[in-house]
Amino acid sequence: MLTVNFILADGSRRAVQIAPGRTVKEAAEDNLIRGILALCGGSCTCGTCHVYVGEQWAARFAPPSIDEDALLDGAAAERRDTSRLSCQLPLAEDMDGIMVTVPDQQQ
Ligand code: FES
């Protein structure tokens, strides 16, 4: 198991546990993290699972696909360099302690 640290839009923090190989979106859903809607269920078609990945962690993931990149361009909250769709972020065992910030809006 590894820990994912979520920083919510109101500034509060939640640390949750998840098995390697699952996604940041699944970590949020399984633990009822507020602010990640994930309306398409993880098929990279809705853009409502937007997160900001901690800077030191962002490069650990494969770059966004063309579809993810397009959805991030249309995200409701500001797009930043570390913006990703959490359904596209599988967690590796060595990502224990990753920090993820939830934006203030998803749609
Ligand atoms: S859950 Fe819809 S794009 Fe991630």
Tab-separated table of C-alpha atoms and ligand atoms in Angstrom:
chain	number	residue	atom	x	y	z
A	1	MET	CA	0.000	0.000	0.000
A	2	LEU	CA	1.073	3.573	-0.520
A	3	THR	CA	-0.163	6.894	0.778
A	4	VAL	CA	-1.667	9.623	-1.385
A	5	ASN	CA	-1.878	13.045	0.271
A	6	PHE	CA	-4.743	15.133	-1.044
A	7	ILE	CA	-4.933	18.883	-0.452
A	8	LEU	CA	-8.560	19.901	-0.862
A	9	ALA	CA	-9.835	23.175	-2.275
A	10	ASP	CA	-10.583	24.457	1.235
A	11	GLY	CA	-6.983	23.831	2.264
A	12	SER	CA	-7.715	20.757	4.376
A	13	ARG	CA	-5.646	17.627	3.893
A	14	ARG	CA	-6.481	13.946	3.669
A	15	ALA	CA	-4.001	11.088	3.567
A	16	VAL	CA	-5.396	7.879	2.044
A	17	GLN	CA	-4.023	4.418	1.353
A	18	ILE	CA	-4.203	2.611	-1.969
A	19	ALA	CA	-2.578	-0.372	-3.643
A	20	PRO	CA	0.068	0.239	-6.317
A	21	GLY	CA	-1.291	0.029	-9.852
A	22	ARG	CA	-4.513	1.852	-9.039
A	23	THR	CA	-5.016	5.456	-10.080
A	24	VAL	CA	-5.119	8.751	-8.235
A	25	LYS	CA	-8.783	9.022	-9.265
A	26	GLU	CA	-9.519	5.647	-7.673
A	27	ALA	CA	-7.741	6.740	-4.497
A	28	ALA	CA	-10.012	9.785	-4.392
A	29	GLU	CA	-13.194	7.874	-5.168
A	30	ASP	CA	-12.544	5.056	-2.710
A	31	ASN	CA	-12.045	7.594	0.047
A	32	LEU	CA	-14.784	10.091	-0.832
A	33	ILE	CA	-12.386	12.925	-1.535
A	34	ARG	CA	-14.456	16.027	-2.255
A	35	GLY	CA	-13.965	17.875	-5.530
A	36	ILE	CA	-13.080	15.052	-7.916
A	37	LEU	CA	-16.208	14.225	-9.882
A	38	ALA	CA	-14.844	11.724	-12.432
A	39	LEU	CA	-18.165	11.686	-14.272
A	40	CYS	CA	-17.019	9.419	-17.110
A	41	GLY	CA	-15.758	6.766	-14.742
A	42	GLY	CA	-12.158	7.031	-15.813
A	43	SER	CA	-12.331	6.737	-19.587
A	44	CYS	CA	-10.664	10.116	-20.223
A	45	THR	CA	-13.693	11.757	-21.786
A	46	CYS	CA	-15.081	14.144	-19.147
A	47	GLY	CA	-12.203	16.152	-17.681
A	48	THR	CA	-13.847	16.325	-14.240
A	49	CYS	CA	-11.072	14.477	-12.415
A	50	HIS	CA	-8.582	17.326	-12.822
A	51	VAL	CA	-5.842	17.595	-10.181
A	52	TYR	CA	-2.570	19.415	-9.660
A	53	VAL	CA	0.204	16.907	-9.033
A	54	GLY	CA	2.925	17.977	-6.608
A	55	GLU	CA	5.838	19.392	-8.604
A	56	GLN	CA	8.336	16.797	-7.448
A	57	TRP	CA	5.975	14.031	-8.540
A	58	ALA	CA	4.614	15.321	-11.831
A	59	ALA	CA	7.505	14.060	-13.979
A	60	ARG	CA	7.109	10.542	-12.593
A	61	PHE	CA	4.046	9.955	-14.744
A	62	ALA	CA	3.953	9.395	-18.488
A	63	PRO	CA	3.089	12.614	-20.358
A	64	PRO	CA	-0.587	13.320	-21.073
A	65	SER	CA	-2.133	11.727	-24.143
A	66	ILE	CA	-3.580	13.945	-26.873
A	67	ASP	CA	-7.063	13.352	-25.449
A	68	GLU	CA	-6.010	14.197	-21.896
A	69	ASP	CA	-4.197	17.304	-23.092
A	70	ALA	CA	-7.297	18.517	-24.946
A	71	LEU	CA	-9.521	17.927	-21.925
A	72	LEU	CA	-7.100	19.803	-19.682
A	73	ASP	CA	-7.298	22.771	-22.059
A	74	GLY	CA	-11.031	22.873	-21.372
A	75	ALA	CA	-10.813	22.285	-17.625
A	76	ALA	CA	-13.086	24.412	-15.464
A	77	ALA	CA	-10.256	25.388	-13.126
A	78	GLU	CA	-7.022	27.058	-14.198
A	79	ARG	CA	-4.684	24.764	-16.107
A	80	ARG	CA	-1.192	24.685	-14.619
A	81	ASP	CA	2.048	22.969	-15.617
A	82	THR	CA	1.250	20.192	-13.160
A	83	SER	CA	-2.385	19.731	-14.227
A	84	ARG	CA	-3.386	16.147	-14.942
A	85	LEU	CA	-6.508	14.050	-15.132
A	86	SER	CA	-6.340	11.791	-12.112
A	87	CYS	CA	-7.889	8.842	-13.964
A	88	GLN	CA	-4.777	8.775	-16.144
A	89	LEU	CA	-2.343	8.544	-13.238
A	90	PRO	CA	-1.532	4.982	-12.195
A	91	LEU	CA	0.398	4.909	-8.943
A	92	ALA	CA	3.697	3.057	-8.748
A	93	GLU	CA	4.981	1.513	-5.552
A	94	ASP	CA	7.714	4.143	-5.268
A	95	MET	CA	5.189	7.001	-5.300
A	96	ASP	CA	4.419	6.611	-1.598
A	97	GLY	CA	3.702	10.042	-0.123
A	98	ILE	CA	2.666	11.729	-3.378
A	99	MET	CA	0.934	15.106	-2.967
A	100	VAL	CA	-2.108	15.952	-5.092
A	101	THR	CA	-4.107	19.182	-4.935
A	102	VAL	CA	-7.788	19.256	-5.857
A	103	PRO	CA	-8.877	22.357	-7.836
A	104	ASP	CA	-11.765	24.531	-6.660
A	105	GLN	CA	-14.055	23.508	-9.517
A	106	GLN	CA	-14.465	20.670	-12.020
A	107	GLN	CA	-17.293	21.852	-14.261
B	1	FES	S1	-12.793	10.459	-14.923
B	1	FES	FE1	-13.446	11.407	-16.758
B	1	FES	S2	-11.620	12.165	-17.607
B	1	FES	FE2	-10.978	11.253	-15.747
